[in-house]
Short mmCIF file of C-alpha atoms and ligand atoms in Angstrom, two decimals:
data_model
loop_
_atom_site.label_atom_id
_atom_site.label_comp_id
_atom_site.label_asym_id
_atom_site.label_seq_id
_atom_site.Cartn_x
_atom_site.Cartn_y
_atom_site.Cartn_z
CA MET A 579 -69.22 -0.24 -70.85
CA ARG A 580 -70.09 3.62 -70.12
CA THR A 581 -73.64 4.36 -70.79
CA ILE A 582 -73.82 6.61 -73.88
CA ARG A 583 -76.81 9.17 -74.27
CA LEU A 584 -77.59 11.11 -77.34
CA HIS A 585 -80.01 13.57 -78.34
CA ASP A 586 -83.05 12.11 -80.56
CA THR A 587 -84.81 14.66 -82.71
CA GLY A 588 -87.92 12.47 -83.02
CA SER A 589 -88.74 12.35 -79.09
CA GLY A 590 -86.84 15.49 -78.65
CA ALA A 591 -85.05 13.92 -75.51
CA VAL A 592 -81.61 12.93 -74.68
CA VAL A 593 -81.86 9.03 -74.93
CA ASP A 594 -79.44 6.10 -73.75
CA LEU A 595 -78.00 4.30 -76.87
CA GLU A 596 -79.46 0.83 -76.83
CA PRO A 597 -78.10 -1.20 -79.61
CA ARG A 598 -80.11 -4.04 -81.59
CA GLU A 599 -77.27 -6.26 -80.67
CA PRO A 600 -75.15 -5.62 -77.66
CA GLY A 601 -71.59 -3.81 -78.59
CA LYS A 602 -72.73 -3.22 -82.15
CA VAL A 603 -73.68 0.23 -83.63
CA GLY A 604 -74.64 1.07 -87.08
CA ILE A 605 -74.44 4.81 -88.07
CA TYR A 606 -76.00 6.25 -91.24
CA ALA A 607 -75.30 9.87 -92.47
CA CYS A 608 -76.64 11.51 -95.30
CA GLY A 609 -73.63 12.80 -97.59
CA PRO A 610 -73.43 15.25 -100.32
CA THR A 611 -75.21 15.60 -103.60
CA VAL A 612 -72.18 15.76 -106.06
CA TYR A 613 -72.91 18.71 -108.43
CA ASN A 614 -70.19 21.17 -107.19
CA ARG A 615 -67.21 21.15 -104.48
CA ILE A 616 -68.62 20.83 -101.07
CA HIS A 617 -68.10 23.79 -98.73
CA ILE A 618 -66.95 23.83 -95.24
CA GLY A 619 -70.60 23.72 -93.86
CA ASN A 620 -70.85 20.34 -95.77
CA ALA A 621 -68.14 18.95 -93.91
CA ARG A 622 -69.75 19.01 -90.25
CA PRO A 623 -71.53 16.09 -90.49
CA PHE A 624 -68.71 14.28 -92.06
CA VAL A 625 -66.64 15.37 -88.87
CA VAL A 626 -69.22 14.88 -86.29
CA PHE A 627 -70.22 11.47 -87.12
CA SER A 628 -66.58 10.30 -87.82
CA LEU A 629 -65.42 11.71 -84.36
CA LEU A 630 -68.61 9.98 -82.92
CA THR A 631 -67.48 6.65 -84.57
CA ARG A 632 -63.96 7.31 -82.97
CA PHE A 633 -65.58 7.69 -79.46
CA LEU A 634 -67.71 4.81 -79.77
CA GLU A 635 -64.71 2.56 -80.85
CA HIS A 636 -62.88 3.86 -77.90
CA GLU A 637 -65.56 2.68 -75.97
CA GLY A 638 -65.33 -0.64 -77.14
CA TYR A 639 -68.25 -0.91 -79.73
CA ASP A 640 -67.92 -2.19 -83.02
CA VAL A 641 -69.07 0.56 -85.10
CA THR A 642 -70.14 0.47 -88.87
CA PHE A 643 -70.40 3.90 -90.16
CA VAL A 644 -71.74 4.61 -93.53
CA ALA A 645 -72.04 8.19 -95.58
CA ASN A 646 -73.62 8.09 -98.74
CA VAL A 647 -73.00 9.88 -101.81
CA THR A 648 -76.17 11.10 -103.69
CA ASP A 649 -74.96 10.99 -107.52
CA VAL A 650 -78.51 11.00 -109.19
CA ASN A 651 -80.31 14.12 -108.23
CA ASP A 652 -81.96 17.19 -110.26
CA LYS A 653 -79.37 19.45 -109.12
CA ILE A 654 -76.86 17.30 -111.07
CA TYR A 655 -78.62 17.41 -114.18
CA ASP A 656 -79.20 21.33 -113.79
CA ALA A 657 -75.35 21.80 -113.18
CA ALA A 658 -74.17 19.50 -116.01
CA ARG A 659 -76.37 21.03 -118.49
CA PRO A 660 -74.73 24.65 -118.78
CA LEU A 661 -71.48 22.64 -118.72
CA GLY A 662 -72.53 20.68 -122.00
CA ILE A 663 -71.23 17.62 -119.99
CA PRO A 664 -73.10 14.16 -119.28
CA SER A 665 -74.53 14.37 -115.87
CA ASP A 666 -72.76 11.16 -114.65
CA ASP A 667 -69.51 12.46 -115.74
CA LEU A 668 -69.96 15.48 -113.48
CA ALA A 669 -71.18 13.50 -110.69
CA ARG A 670 -67.95 11.16 -110.79
CA GLU A 671 -65.86 14.41 -111.10
CA MET A 672 -67.47 15.65 -107.90
CA THR A 673 -67.29 12.45 -106.24
CA ALA A 674 -63.80 12.17 -106.68
CA HIS A 675 -63.16 15.87 -105.58
CA TYR A 676 -65.44 15.10 -102.35
CA VAL A 677 -63.09 12.29 -101.54
CA GLN A 678 -60.24 14.12 -102.07
CA ASP A 679 -61.29 17.19 -100.04
CA THR A 680 -62.81 15.10 -96.97
CA ASP A 681 -59.32 13.14 -97.09
CA GLY A 682 -57.75 16.50 -96.42
CA LEU A 683 -59.43 16.49 -92.94
CA GLY A 684 -57.27 13.53 -91.90
CA ILE A 685 -59.71 11.65 -90.03
CA GLY A 686 -60.26 8.68 -92.12
CA ARG A 687 -62.79 7.36 -94.17
CA PRO A 688 -66.37 5.80 -93.39
CA ASP A 689 -66.49 2.20 -93.68
CA ALA A 690 -69.12 2.27 -96.67
CA GLU A 691 -69.86 5.21 -99.15
CA PRO A 692 -72.52 3.84 -101.28
CA LEU A 693 -73.58 5.68 -104.45
CA ALA A 694 -77.56 5.98 -105.29
CA SER A 695 -76.43 5.00 -108.74
CA GLU A 696 -75.01 1.61 -107.50
CA THR A 697 -78.17 1.03 -105.40
CA ILE A 698 -81.14 1.08 -108.03
CA ASP A 699 -82.28 -2.63 -107.89
CA GLY A 700 -82.78 -2.03 -103.94
CA ILE A 701 -84.56 1.29 -104.78
CA VAL A 702 -86.75 -0.19 -107.00
CA ALA A 703 -87.64 -3.10 -104.71
CA LEU A 704 -88.36 -0.67 -102.01
CA ILE A 705 -90.77 1.23 -104.14
CA GLN A 706 -92.58 -1.64 -105.46
CA ALA A 707 -93.16 -2.65 -101.87
CA LEU A 708 -94.86 0.82 -101.19
CA VAL A 709 -96.99 0.12 -104.32
CA ASP A 710 -97.69 -3.20 -103.16
CA LYS A 711 -98.97 -2.31 -99.65
CA GLY A 712 -101.03 0.76 -101.01
CA ASN A 713 -98.61 3.46 -99.75
CA ALA A 714 -97.60 4.25 -103.29
CA TYR A 715 -99.17 5.07 -106.67
CA ALA A 716 -98.01 5.28 -110.21
CA VAL A 717 -99.05 7.78 -112.73
CA ASP A 718 -97.65 8.53 -116.27
CA GLY A 719 -94.32 6.67 -115.32
CA ASP A 720 -93.73 8.95 -111.91
CA VAL A 721 -94.42 6.91 -108.42
CA TYR A 722 -95.59 9.02 -105.32
CA PHE A 723 -95.67 8.16 -101.67
CA ARG A 724 -99.05 8.54 -100.50
CA VAL A 725 -98.25 10.93 -97.16
CA ARG A 726 -101.57 10.62 -95.42
CA SER A 727 -101.52 6.39 -95.55
CA ASP A 728 -98.79 7.04 -92.76
CA PRO A 729 -100.74 7.94 -89.43
CA GLU A 730 -97.16 8.72 -87.91
CA TYR A 731 -95.85 11.54 -90.75
CA GLY A 732 -94.75 14.35 -89.04
CA ALA A 733 -93.38 12.77 -85.95
CA LEU A 734 -89.97 13.36 -86.60
CA SER A 735 -90.03 16.83 -87.69
CA HIS A 736 -92.91 17.63 -85.07
CA ARG A 737 -95.03 19.24 -88.04
CA ARG A 738 -98.72 19.10 -88.50
CA VAL A 739 -99.39 17.48 -91.77
CA ASP A 740 -101.60 20.21 -93.09
CA ASP A 741 -98.52 22.92 -92.73
CA MET A 742 -96.34 20.82 -94.68
CA ASP A 743 -94.74 21.67 -98.02
CA GLN A 744 -92.45 19.12 -99.96
CA GLY A 745 -90.78 21.93 -101.76
CA GLU A 746 -91.37 19.90 -105.08
CA GLY A 747 -92.92 23.00 -106.65
CA VAL A 748 -95.17 22.52 -109.63
CA GLU A 749 -93.44 19.67 -110.68
CA GLY A 750 -96.01 16.62 -110.81
CA ALA A 751 -98.59 18.71 -109.28
CA ASP A 752 -101.37 17.53 -111.85
CA ARG A 753 -100.37 14.08 -111.28
CA LYS A 754 -100.39 13.86 -107.37
CA GLU A 755 -103.49 12.82 -105.64
CA ASP A 756 -102.68 15.11 -102.76
CA PRO A 757 -100.17 18.04 -102.96
CA LEU A 758 -98.59 16.71 -99.69
CA ASP A 759 -97.21 13.55 -101.95
CA PHE A 760 -93.82 13.33 -102.81
CA ALA A 761 -91.96 11.56 -105.66
CA LEU A 762 -90.40 8.00 -105.11
CA TRP A 763 -89.65 7.69 -108.84
CA LYS A 764 -89.66 10.40 -111.72
CA ALA A 765 -90.38 9.38 -115.37
CA GLN A 766 -87.48 10.52 -117.63
CA LYS A 767 -87.76 13.71 -118.96
CA PRO A 768 -85.88 15.42 -122.23
CA GLY A 769 -82.32 16.52 -121.35
CA GLU A 770 -82.13 14.21 -118.31
CA ASP A 771 -79.39 11.74 -119.58
CA THR A 772 -79.29 8.95 -116.99
CA ALA A 773 -82.34 6.74 -116.45
CA TRP A 774 -82.98 3.24 -115.31
CA ASP A 775 -85.73 0.53 -116.28
CA ALA A 776 -88.44 0.04 -113.62
CA PRO A 777 -91.78 -1.48 -113.67
CA TRP A 778 -93.36 1.81 -113.91
CA GLY A 779 -91.12 2.88 -116.80
CA ARG A 780 -87.90 4.17 -117.69
CA GLY A 781 -86.59 6.82 -114.92
CA ARG A 782 -84.86 7.60 -112.08
CA PRO A 783 -85.50 7.75 -107.94
CA GLY A 784 -86.14 10.56 -105.98
CA TRP A 785 -83.74 11.66 -103.32
CA HIS A 786 -85.38 10.33 -100.44
CA ILE A 787 -85.92 7.01 -101.36
CA GLU A 788 -82.33 6.57 -102.30
CA CYS A 789 -81.27 7.02 -98.60
CA SER A 790 -83.98 4.53 -97.45
CA ALA A 791 -82.47 2.01 -99.83
CA MET A 792 -78.86 2.58 -99.17
CA ALA A 793 -79.15 2.85 -95.36
CA GLU A 794 -80.97 -0.75 -95.43
CA ASP A 795 -78.92 -2.27 -97.82
CA LEU A 796 -75.76 -1.94 -95.45
CA LEU A 797 -77.49 -1.52 -91.96
CA GLY A 798 -80.60 -3.24 -91.94
CA VAL A 799 -84.03 -1.73 -90.56
CA GLY A 800 -83.73 -0.38 -87.07
CA PHE A 801 -80.14 0.56 -86.91
CA GLU A 802 -78.74 2.54 -83.95
CA ILE A 803 -77.93 6.17 -85.22
CA HIS A 804 -79.05 8.10 -88.64
CA GLY A 805 -77.34 11.57 -88.46
CA GLY A 806 -77.16 14.55 -90.87
CA GLY A 807 -77.83 18.28 -90.84
CA SER A 808 -80.52 19.80 -89.25
CA ASP A 809 -81.86 21.30 -92.51
CA LEU A 810 -82.59 17.71 -93.36
CA ILE A 811 -85.10 16.87 -90.85
CA PHE A 812 -88.01 18.09 -93.20
CA PRO A 813 -88.61 16.72 -95.89
CA HIS A 814 -85.63 14.39 -96.32
CA HIS A 815 -85.65 12.67 -93.11
CA GLU A 816 -89.23 12.53 -92.28
CA ASN A 817 -89.59 10.97 -95.82
CA GLU A 818 -86.95 8.41 -95.35
CA ALA A 819 -88.68 7.52 -92.00
CA ALA A 820 -92.00 7.26 -93.61
CA GLN A 821 -90.76 5.18 -96.42
CA THR A 822 -89.17 2.38 -94.59
CA ARG A 823 -91.86 2.27 -91.46
CA MET A 824 -94.71 2.02 -94.45
CA ALA A 825 -92.43 -0.73 -96.40
CA ARG A 826 -91.11 -2.66 -93.63
CA GLY A 827 -93.46 -2.09 -90.55
CA ALA A 828 -90.64 -1.17 -88.56
CA GLU A 829 -88.51 2.33 -87.67
CA LEU A 830 -85.44 2.95 -89.94
CA THR A 831 -83.39 4.04 -87.08
CA ARG A 832 -83.49 4.33 -83.16
CA ILE A 833 -81.89 7.63 -82.87
CA TRP A 834 -82.33 10.63 -85.30
CA MET A 835 -78.99 12.93 -84.56
CA HIS A 836 -78.84 16.13 -86.23
CA ASN A 837 -76.00 18.57 -86.38
CA GLY A 838 -76.28 22.57 -86.25
CA MET A 839 -75.58 24.69 -89.23
CA LEU A 840 -72.31 26.47 -90.11
CA GLN A 841 -72.80 30.34 -89.81
CA LEU A 842 -70.81 33.08 -91.76
CA ALA A 843 -71.51 36.33 -90.40
CA GLY A 844 -74.91 35.32 -88.60
CA GLU A 845 -76.24 33.64 -91.43
CA LYS A 846 -76.53 29.88 -92.39
CA MET A 847 -73.63 29.11 -94.93
CA ALA A 848 -75.35 28.04 -98.12
CA LYS A 849 -74.80 28.32 -101.90
CA SER A 850 -78.00 30.14 -102.28
CA VAL A 851 -76.90 32.69 -99.92
CA GLY A 852 -73.41 33.09 -101.62
CA ASN A 853 -71.38 33.13 -98.41
CA ILE A 854 -69.50 29.77 -99.04
CA GLU A 855 -65.92 28.68 -98.54
CA SER A 856 -64.88 25.31 -100.13
CA LEU A 857 -63.58 22.78 -97.75
CA ALA A 858 -60.59 22.81 -99.92
CA ASP A 859 -59.77 26.55 -99.71
CA ALA A 860 -60.94 26.30 -95.89
CA LEU A 861 -58.28 23.39 -95.62
CA GLU A 862 -55.52 25.35 -97.75
CA ARG A 863 -55.95 28.67 -95.81
CA TRP A 864 -56.11 27.37 -92.12
CA GLY A 865 -54.91 23.96 -91.90
CA ARG A 866 -56.87 20.82 -91.05
CA ASP A 867 -55.65 20.85 -87.35
CA ALA A 868 -57.29 24.51 -86.92
CA ILE A 869 -60.43 23.34 -88.52
CA ILE A 870 -60.99 20.01 -86.58
CA LEU A 871 -60.45 22.07 -83.50
CA LEU A 872 -62.85 24.84 -84.40
CA PHE A 873 -65.57 21.99 -85.09
CA VAL A 874 -64.86 20.22 -81.61
CA SER A 875 -65.22 23.77 -79.87
CA ALA A 876 -68.86 23.74 -80.74
CA HIS A 877 -71.57 21.18 -79.50
CA TYR A 878 -72.69 19.71 -82.62
CA ARG A 879 -76.54 20.59 -82.00
CA GLN A 880 -75.44 24.29 -81.99
CA PRO A 881 -74.99 26.84 -84.94
CA MET A 882 -71.26 26.96 -85.36
CA GLN A 883 -69.77 30.60 -86.20
CA TYR A 884 -67.03 30.48 -88.93
CA SER A 885 -64.97 33.46 -88.77
CA GLU A 886 -61.67 34.74 -88.85
CA GLU A 887 -62.02 35.09 -84.97
CA THR A 888 -63.18 31.72 -84.46
CA LEU A 889 -60.46 30.21 -86.76
CA GLY A 890 -58.01 32.45 -85.13
CA ALA A 891 -58.75 30.95 -81.60
CA ALA A 892 -58.56 27.76 -82.98
CA ARG A 893 -55.31 28.21 -84.60
CA THR A 894 -53.74 29.63 -81.41
CA GLY A 895 -55.23 26.49 -79.66
CA VAL A 896 -53.44 24.20 -82.06
CA ARG A 897 -50.14 26.30 -81.13
CA ARG A 898 -50.80 25.66 -77.30
CA LEU A 899 -51.22 22.00 -77.53
CA ARG A 900 -48.08 21.76 -79.99
CA GLU A 901 -46.21 23.81 -77.17
CA ALA A 902 -47.53 21.44 -74.44
CA ALA A 903 -46.44 18.38 -76.29
CA ARG A 904 -42.96 19.72 -76.20
CA LEU A 905 -42.78 19.36 -72.44
CA LEU A 906 -44.32 15.76 -72.06
CA ALA A 907 -42.57 12.63 -71.07
CA PRO A 908 -43.32 9.35 -73.03
CA GLY A 909 -45.37 6.98 -70.83
CA PRO A 910 -48.20 6.89 -68.39
CA SER A 911 -49.80 10.27 -67.07
CA PRO A 912 -49.73 10.89 -63.24
CA GLU A 913 -52.68 8.90 -61.64
CA ASP A 914 -54.00 12.26 -59.84
CA MET A 915 -54.57 13.77 -63.00
CA ALA A 916 -56.70 10.71 -64.05
CA PRO A 917 -60.05 12.44 -62.67
CA LEU A 918 -59.33 14.91 -65.72
CA LYS A 919 -59.53 12.22 -68.20
CA GLU A 920 -62.59 10.98 -66.89
CA ARG A 921 -64.34 14.15 -67.07
CA PHE A 922 -63.24 14.22 -70.99
CA PHE A 923 -65.12 10.96 -71.65
CA ALA A 924 -67.96 11.55 -69.24
CA ALA A 925 -68.82 14.69 -71.31
CA LEU A 926 -68.50 12.67 -74.74
CA ALA A 927 -70.87 9.83 -73.30
CA ASP A 928 -73.54 12.89 -72.45
CA ASP A 929 -74.73 13.73 -75.88
CA PHE A 930 -71.20 14.15 -77.35
CA ARG A 931 -70.42 17.66 -75.56
CA THR A 932 -67.30 18.24 -76.93
CA PRO A 933 -66.76 21.83 -75.76
CA GLU A 934 -66.65 20.33 -72.20
CA ALA A 935 -64.46 17.60 -73.36
CA LEU A 936 -62.13 20.10 -74.62
CA ALA A 937 -62.18 22.01 -71.40
CA ALA A 938 -60.87 19.00 -69.53
CA VAL A 939 -58.07 18.88 -72.26
CA TRP A 940 -57.22 22.53 -71.61
CA ASP A 941 -57.26 21.90 -67.68
CA TRP A 942 -54.91 18.64 -68.29
CA VAL A 943 -52.62 20.82 -70.41
CA ARG A 944 -52.57 23.50 -67.75
CA GLU A 945 -51.71 21.22 -64.87
CA SER A 946 -48.99 19.20 -67.00
CA ASN A 947 -47.39 22.95 -67.96
CA ARG A 948 -47.48 23.76 -64.30
CA ARG A 949 -45.64 20.37 -63.22
CA GLY A 950 -43.00 21.33 -66.05
CA GLY A 951 -44.44 18.34 -68.24
CA VAL A 952 -45.87 14.94 -67.18
CA GLY A 953 -46.31 11.46 -68.96
CA GLY A 954 -48.37 12.17 -72.02
CA ASP A 955 -50.60 9.01 -72.43
CA ASP A 956 -53.65 10.37 -71.34
CA LEU A 957 -53.55 13.39 -73.40
CA ARG A 958 -52.76 11.14 -76.23
CA GLU A 959 -55.77 8.94 -75.56
CA MET A 960 -58.20 11.87 -75.28
CA LEU A 961 -56.57 13.63 -78.59
CA GLY A 962 -56.66 10.57 -80.46
CA VAL A 963 -60.79 10.61 -80.03
CA LEU A 964 -60.74 14.16 -81.48
CA ALA A 965 -58.32 13.13 -84.27
CA LEU A 966 -55.78 15.57 -82.93
CA ASP A 967 -53.17 13.39 -81.54
CA ASN A 968 -51.01 14.17 -84.73
CA LEU A 969 -50.20 17.49 -82.51
CA LEU A 970 -48.38 15.43 -80.07
CA THR A 971 -45.98 13.62 -82.19
CA GLY A 972 -44.89 16.54 -84.85
CA ASP A 973 -42.18 14.54 -86.26
CA ALA A 974 -44.36 11.77 -87.13
CA ALA A 975 -44.44 10.67 -91.08
CA GLY A 976 -47.26 12.53 -92.64
CA ASP A 977 -47.23 15.54 -90.30
CA GLY A 978 -46.02 18.21 -92.63
CA PRO A 979 -46.37 21.82 -91.97
CA ASP A 980 -49.95 22.84 -91.87
CA GLY A 981 -51.67 25.62 -93.67
CA ASP A 982 -51.04 27.83 -90.94
CA ALA A 983 -46.97 27.28 -91.14
CA GLN A 984 -47.25 27.60 -94.95
CA GLU A 985 -49.13 30.87 -94.95
CA LEU A 986 -46.53 32.19 -92.51
CA LEU A 987 -43.38 31.03 -94.76
CA ALA A 988 -45.34 32.57 -97.88
CA ARG A 989 -45.51 35.73 -95.76
CA ARG A 990 -41.80 35.65 -94.83
CA GLU A 991 -40.95 35.33 -98.51
CA ALA A 992 -43.04 38.22 -99.64
CA ALA A 993 -41.40 40.16 -96.78
CA ARG A 994 -37.85 39.30 -97.91
CA ALA A 995 -38.89 40.31 -101.53
CA ALA A 996 -39.67 43.72 -100.44
CA ARG A 997 -36.71 43.91 -98.25
CA ASP A 998 -38.64 44.10 -95.05
CA TRP A 999 -36.01 42.37 -93.05
CA ALA A 1000 -37.55 43.28 -89.68
CA GLU A 1001 -40.78 41.66 -90.64
CA ALA A 1002 -38.86 38.52 -92.10
CA ASP A 1003 -37.17 37.91 -88.92
CA ARG A 1004 -40.32 38.25 -86.91
CA LEU A 1005 -42.03 35.64 -89.13
CA ARG A 1006 -39.18 33.50 -88.81
CA ASP A 1007 -39.55 33.74 -85.15
CA GLU A 1008 -43.04 32.78 -85.44
CA LEU A 1009 -42.51 29.79 -87.43
CA ALA A 1010 -39.80 28.73 -84.72
CA ALA A 1011 -42.24 29.02 -81.98
CA GLN A 1012 -44.57 26.43 -83.63
CA GLY A 1013 -41.46 24.42 -84.18
CA TRP A 1014 -40.39 24.90 -87.73
CA GLN A 1015 -37.23 25.90 -89.04
CA VAL A 1016 -36.65 27.51 -92.55
CA ARG A 1017 -34.03 25.83 -94.63
CA ASP A 1018 -33.12 26.96 -98.20
CA SER A 1019 -32.89 24.40 -100.62
CA ALA A 1020 -32.44 24.34 -104.35
CA ALA A 1021 -36.30 24.17 -104.87
CA GLY A 1022 -36.71 27.32 -102.72
CA PRO A 1023 -37.24 27.71 -98.99
CA GLU A 1024 -38.87 24.79 -97.03
CA LEU A 1025 -40.02 24.05 -93.59
CA VAL A 1026 -38.18 21.28 -91.28
CA ARG A 1027 -38.80 20.29 -87.86
CA ALA A 1028 -36.77 22.48 -85.54
CA GLU A 1029 -34.38 20.39 -83.34
CA ARG A 1030 -36.00 20.31 -79.72
ZN1 ZN B 1327 -80.25 11.17 -97.14
#
């Protein structure tokens, strides 16, 4: 087995993946808070950790990938109120959208997708353990974590305790022993329509404890990889780590892996900045192939530029792969090209460096083209790990025209309607170059795979 090395935020170093049990890996990645449709930036951890799972499975590991859904949260109450609908209805609706939108990525689903609302018993038990050990205290139906009771607090985010702000504002400020403490349980307030009974009174959990409980419930304590966006390092992950450390006397996870943010026009994509594109719109506009290729062309730790230019380049890449596929023969690849495949997998084993892995793919494609096409097995194996092997089997079931082709078809129809025949012909040729033929049917024009 190849040694897998990954960057761990806690130690600030690239470390060996050393599973608790040889050959078995548990991955927990923080999922969305379901109060609206997810944007393309929210999709990055889903893609990164789904593809990491594929790679580890390729390397022979038995992987359990867990990605939660935060369906109990202040943001959901705040979003449901003006709509005049129950917050659990909104959460259910947005969870269904999340599943549908991420299904559009075509990279499969995590092994488990726990809901906070279905893990309340585990959450209450974990809070109780913290209260019993003196690391948490109840006040007026709320329960707070006593941050200064954890001597390791701040180790993950590399912050000094005195410089920290939990971001809870004035909420609970008069009840906290120390402004640094954060909420584990919040007493039900007027206007909050979901609540559960607990030893401290009716209420609902805080965000951080939900993840500690869901992760432990499915993966145990000390599992291999905890992932999420780098914006979650503090306070969310620092607090998850502290809760489990104090309640269980052991670390929640071995490696903390964080992905960089998506940037649009040089700024972090965020609802608060207003520069967001929904995942559904992005898939519709660009097609899943270009989106996946864009994601893997940046290293997961770096910020990723989301722009017409980067997506245009990804689209061109998708086209080049499809074109190369047409020359491939079935069966084994030449042995003297094996070092390119080795380069691909070695790059992934070294902190999941997908850009270097992709460079090996392009070198492989160039060499295959130079030889007029070779056996495609190695390329299929490499692209399979990146969830792009569909590009090699254009006529396989389920590989309909992507957003790119559909957009070209729509533009061709618009050109025909405007009697711009030259433009219509040019677009028809462009579709043909991508392997699509326009066929007129009773229901209007449709795309079918061109004869090869
Ligand atoms: Zn989380």
